Amino acid sequence: MRFIILVKATADSEAGRMPSERLLAEMGAFHEEMAKAGVLVDGSGLKPSRTGWRIRYGRNGARSFVDGPFTETKELVAGYTIIDVKSREEALVWTKRFPNPAIDGGDAEIEVREFFALEDFGASPAVERMKTFMKEGA
């Protein structure tokens, strides 16, 4: 079962303030522990929303481009970690130990969500086709 740990953005992360050496070391040690346990798939920080954009989809195929930055910090993600574990309970154990990601050690939040597996969608020609080009575990 794959889970994504979403590190919510803060005013500091959106301002582009870099984490301290202490926080980098703490995050590095925790991610190294997950790697040694064989559960780490990927993880990285994201640059502030001013470097990104959104594509909005509307009815009848309409699309619009919206350039960052985005004002609602609580809706933004500052980083992520993907883990592959045997159960929801194992994911919960790991995430309860996740270091506080706040740059200043203050208030922060992570959100954990499970990925769909292709098998969750049932058998169909579209799913069978996706299995031919999706990475294992998807």
PDB file of C-alpha atoms in Angstrom:
ATOM      1  CA  MET A   1       0.000   0.000   0.000  1.00  0.00           C
ATOM      2  CA  ARG A   2       1.416   3.336  -1.006  1.00  0.00           C
ATOM      3  CA  PHE A   3       0.788   6.518   0.965  1.00  0.00           C
ATOM      4  CA  ILE A   4       1.801  10.106   0.365  1.00  0.00           C
ATOM      5  CA  ILE A   5       2.698  12.331   3.294  1.00  0.00           C
ATOM      6  CA  LEU A   6       1.884  15.896   2.279  1.00  0.00           C
ATOM      7  CA  VAL A   7       3.738  18.588   4.192  1.00  0.00           C
ATOM      8  CA  LYS A   8       1.472  21.623   4.303  1.00  0.00           C
ATOM      9  CA  ALA A   9       2.958  24.975   3.391  1.00  0.00           C
ATOM     10  CA  THR A  10       3.510  27.737   5.918  1.00  0.00           C
ATOM     11  CA  ALA A  11       4.164  31.457   5.542  1.00  0.00           C
ATOM     12  CA  ASP A  12       7.898  30.645   5.925  1.00  0.00           C
ATOM     13  CA  SER A  13       7.947  27.988   3.204  1.00  0.00           C
ATOM     14  CA  GLU A  14       5.970  30.244   0.854  1.00  0.00           C
ATOM     15  CA  ALA A  15       8.452  33.064   1.535  1.00  0.00           C
ATOM     16  CA  GLY A  16      11.224  30.739   0.345  1.00  0.00           C
ATOM     17  CA  ARG A  17      12.874  30.532   3.766  1.00  0.00           C
ATOM     18  CA  MET A  18      15.165  27.521   3.773  1.00  0.00           C
ATOM     19  CA  PRO A  19      15.131  24.953   6.579  1.00  0.00           C
ATOM     20  CA  SER A  20      17.858  25.006   9.205  1.00  0.00           C
ATOM     21  CA  GLU A  21      20.722  22.544   9.165  1.00  0.00           C
ATOM     22  CA  ARG A  22      19.135  20.943  12.244  1.00  0.00           C
ATOM     23  CA  LEU A  23      15.809  20.362  10.446  1.00  0.00           C
ATOM     24  CA  LEU A  24      17.570  19.079   7.321  1.00  0.00           C
ATOM     25  CA  ALA A  25      19.568  16.634   9.453  1.00  0.00           C
ATOM     26  CA  GLU A  26      16.471  15.474  11.335  1.00  0.00           C
ATOM     27  CA  MET A  27      14.485  14.964   8.122  1.00  0.00           C
ATOM     28  CA  GLY A  28      17.464  13.283   6.474  1.00  0.00           C
ATOM     29  CA  ALA A  29      17.920  10.855   9.370  1.00  0.00           C
ATOM     30  CA  PHE A  30      14.219   9.954   9.396  1.00  0.00           C
ATOM     31  CA  HIS A  31      14.114   9.445   5.624  1.00  0.00           C
ATOM     32  CA  GLU A  32      17.300   7.367   5.823  1.00  0.00           C
ATOM     33  CA  GLU A  33      15.638   5.187   8.488  1.00  0.00           C
ATOM     34  CA  MET A  34      12.618   4.687   6.208  1.00  0.00           C
ATOM     35  CA  ALA A  35      14.940   3.832   3.299  1.00  0.00           C
ATOM     36  CA  LYS A  36      16.791   1.254   5.394  1.00  0.00           C
ATOM     37  CA  ALA A  37      13.420  -0.243   6.408  1.00  0.00           C
ATOM     38  CA  GLY A  38      12.539  -0.513   2.718  1.00  0.00           C
ATOM     39  CA  VAL A  39       9.436   1.706   2.892  1.00  0.00           C
ATOM     40  CA  LEU A  40      10.708   4.970   1.344  1.00  0.00           C
ATOM     41  CA  VAL A  41       9.727   5.481  -2.299  1.00  0.00           C
ATOM     42  CA  ASP A  42      10.449   9.195  -2.766  1.00  0.00           C
ATOM     43  CA  GLY A  43      10.440  12.498  -0.959  1.00  0.00           C
ATOM     44  CA  SER A  44      11.244  16.108  -1.668  1.00  0.00           C
ATOM     45  CA  GLY A  45      10.491  19.689  -0.834  1.00  0.00           C
ATOM     46  CA  LEU A  46       8.658  21.952  -3.230  1.00  0.00           C
ATOM     47  CA  LYS A  47       9.627  25.497  -4.133  1.00  0.00           C
ATOM     48  CA  PRO A  48       7.221  28.301  -3.182  1.00  0.00           C
ATOM     49  CA  SER A  49       4.012  28.621  -5.196  1.00  0.00           C
ATOM     50  CA  ARG A  50       5.349  31.748  -6.916  1.00  0.00           C
ATOM     51  CA  THR A  51       7.384  29.377  -9.119  1.00  0.00           C
ATOM     52  CA  GLY A  52       4.341  27.306 -10.069  1.00  0.00           C
ATOM     53  CA  TRP A  53       1.044  27.580 -11.881  1.00  0.00           C
ATOM     54  CA  ARG A  54      -2.365  25.979 -12.067  1.00  0.00           C
ATOM     55  CA  ILE A  55      -4.415  24.825 -15.012  1.00  0.00           C
ATOM     56  CA  ARG A  56      -8.129  25.219 -14.349  1.00  0.00           C
ATOM     57  CA  TYR A  57     -10.564  23.010 -16.231  1.00  0.00           C
ATOM     58  CA  GLY A  58     -14.064  24.054 -17.068  1.00  0.00           C
ATOM     59  CA  ARG A  59     -17.024  22.645 -18.903  1.00  0.00           C
ATOM     60  CA  ASN A  60     -16.806  21.922 -22.608  1.00  0.00           C
ATOM     61  CA  GLY A  61     -13.024  21.452 -22.451  1.00  0.00           C
ATOM     62  CA  ALA A  62     -12.214  25.031 -21.452  1.00  0.00           C
ATOM     63  CA  ARG A  63      -8.838  25.470 -19.764  1.00  0.00           C
ATOM     64  CA  SER A  64      -7.211  28.471 -18.190  1.00  0.00           C
ATOM     65  CA  PHE A  65      -3.726  29.166 -16.914  1.00  0.00           C
ATOM     66  CA  VAL A  66      -3.176  30.770 -13.497  1.00  0.00           C
ATOM     67  CA  ASP A  67       0.354  31.800 -12.557  1.00  0.00           C
ATOM     68  CA  GLY A  68       1.551  31.601  -8.923  1.00  0.00           C
ATOM     69  CA  PRO A  69       1.908  32.686  -6.220  1.00  0.00           C
ATOM     70  CA  PHE A  70      -1.261  31.475  -4.547  1.00  0.00           C
ATOM     71  CA  THR A  71      -2.574  33.246  -1.480  1.00  0.00           C
ATOM     72  CA  GLU A  72      -4.185  30.479   0.601  1.00  0.00           C
ATOM     73  CA  THR A  73      -1.163  28.923   2.318  1.00  0.00           C
ATOM     74  CA  LYS A  74      -3.275  26.309   4.134  1.00  0.00           C
ATOM     75  CA  GLU A  75      -4.253  24.845   0.759  1.00  0.00           C
ATOM     76  CA  LEU A  76      -0.671  24.505  -0.478  1.00  0.00           C
ATOM     77  CA  VAL A  77       1.845  21.686  -0.212  1.00  0.00           C
ATOM     78  CA  ALA A  78       5.480  22.436   0.655  1.00  0.00           C
ATOM     79  CA  GLY A  79       6.830  18.905   0.296  1.00  0.00           C
ATOM     80  CA  TYR A  80       5.999  15.239   0.208  1.00  0.00           C
ATOM     81  CA  THR A  81       7.195  11.777   1.110  1.00  0.00           C
ATOM     82  CA  ILE A  82       5.894   8.602  -0.509  1.00  0.00           C
ATOM     83  CA  ILE A  83       6.040   5.351   1.428  1.00  0.00           C
ATOM     84  CA  ASP A  84       5.130   1.786   0.475  1.00  0.00           C
ATOM     85  CA  VAL A  85       4.015  -0.242   3.493  1.00  0.00           C
ATOM     86  CA  LYS A  86       1.992  -3.359   4.255  1.00  0.00           C
ATOM     87  CA  SER A  87      -0.935  -1.661   5.996  1.00  0.00           C
ATOM     88  CA  ARG A  88      -2.621   1.570   7.017  1.00  0.00           C
ATOM     89  CA  GLU A  89      -1.495   0.843  10.571  1.00  0.00           C
ATOM     90  CA  GLU A  90       2.165   0.661   9.509  1.00  0.00           C
ATOM     91  CA  ALA A  91       1.775   3.969   7.643  1.00  0.00           C
ATOM     92  CA  LEU A  92       0.281   5.491  10.794  1.00  0.00           C
ATOM     93  CA  VAL A  93       3.245   4.305  12.902  1.00  0.00           C
ATOM     94  CA  TRP A  94       5.716   5.921  10.494  1.00  0.00           C
ATOM     95  CA  THR A  95       3.803   9.174  10.156  1.00  0.00           C
ATOM     96  CA  LYS A  96       3.387   9.618  13.903  1.00  0.00           C
ATOM     97  CA  ARG A  97       7.190   9.768  14.016  1.00  0.00           C
ATOM     98  CA  PHE A  98       7.539  12.229  11.107  1.00  0.00           C
ATOM     99  CA  PRO A  99       9.642  15.217  12.242  1.00  0.00           C
ATOM    100  CA  ASN A 100       7.921  18.574  12.656  1.00  0.00           C
ATOM    101  CA  PRO A 101       8.449  20.129   9.210  1.00  0.00           C
ATOM    102  CA  ALA A 102       8.009  23.751  10.336  1.00  0.00           C
ATOM    103  CA  ILE A 103      11.093  25.794   9.545  1.00  0.00           C
ATOM    104  CA  ASP A 104      10.933  27.474  12.961  1.00  0.00           C
ATOM    105  CA  GLY A 105       9.762  24.379  14.856  1.00  0.00           C
ATOM    106  CA  GLY A 106       6.338  25.967  15.335  1.00  0.00           C
ATOM    107  CA  ASP A 107       2.903  24.956  14.139  1.00  0.00           C
ATOM    108  CA  ALA A 108       2.835  22.657  11.131  1.00  0.00           C
ATOM    109  CA  GLU A 109       0.666  19.976   9.608  1.00  0.00           C
ATOM    110  CA  ILE A 110       1.083  16.909   7.471  1.00  0.00           C
ATOM    111  CA  GLU A 111      -1.710  15.147   5.636  1.00  0.00           C
ATOM    112  CA  VAL A 112      -1.509  11.461   4.737  1.00  0.00           C
ATOM    113  CA  ARG A 113      -3.415   9.977   1.815  1.00  0.00           C
ATOM    114  CA  GLU A 114      -3.425   6.504   0.310  1.00  0.00           C
ATOM    115  CA  PHE A 115      -2.793   6.072  -3.397  1.00  0.00           C
ATOM    116  CA  PHE A 116      -5.212   4.168  -5.565  1.00  0.00           C
ATOM    117  CA  ALA A 117      -3.817   0.989  -7.101  1.00  0.00           C
ATOM    118  CA  LEU A 118      -4.939   0.144 -10.625  1.00  0.00           C
ATOM    119  CA  GLU A 119      -6.688  -2.923  -9.187  1.00  0.00           C
ATOM    120  CA  ASP A 120      -8.967  -0.604  -7.194  1.00  0.00           C
ATOM    121  CA  PHE A 121     -10.685   0.421 -10.446  1.00  0.00           C
ATOM    122  CA  GLY A 122     -11.724  -3.091 -11.474  1.00  0.00           C
ATOM    123  CA  ALA A 123     -11.023  -4.842 -14.729  1.00  0.00           C
ATOM    124  CA  SER A 124     -11.454  -2.811 -17.889  1.00  0.00           C
ATOM    125  CA  PRO A 125      -9.638  -2.319 -21.189  1.00  0.00           C
ATOM    126  CA  ALA A 126      -8.425   1.130 -20.032  1.00  0.00           C
ATOM    127  CA  VAL A 127      -6.970  -0.329 -16.802  1.00  0.00           C
ATOM    128  CA  GLU A 128      -5.286  -3.180 -18.680  1.00  0.00           C
ATOM    129  CA  ARG A 129      -3.732  -0.666 -21.083  1.00  0.00           C
ATOM    130  CA  MET A 130      -2.472   1.477 -18.174  1.00  0.00           C
ATOM    131  CA  LYS A 131      -0.816  -1.589 -16.631  1.00  0.00           C
ATOM    132  CA  THR A 132       1.428  -1.796 -19.701  1.00  0.00           C
ATOM    133  CA  PHE A 133       3.057   1.597 -19.092  1.00  0.00           C
ATOM    134  CA  MET A 134       2.572   2.409 -15.396  1.00  0.00           C
ATOM    135  CA  LYS A 135       5.383   1.695 -12.961  1.00  0.00           C
ATOM    136  CA  GLU A 136       4.906  -1.251 -10.623  1.00  0.00           C
ATOM    137  CA  GLY A 137       3.035  -0.296  -7.472  1.00  0.00           C
ATOM    138  CA  ALA A 138       0.800   2.183  -9.275  1.00  0.00           C
TER     139      ALA A 138
END
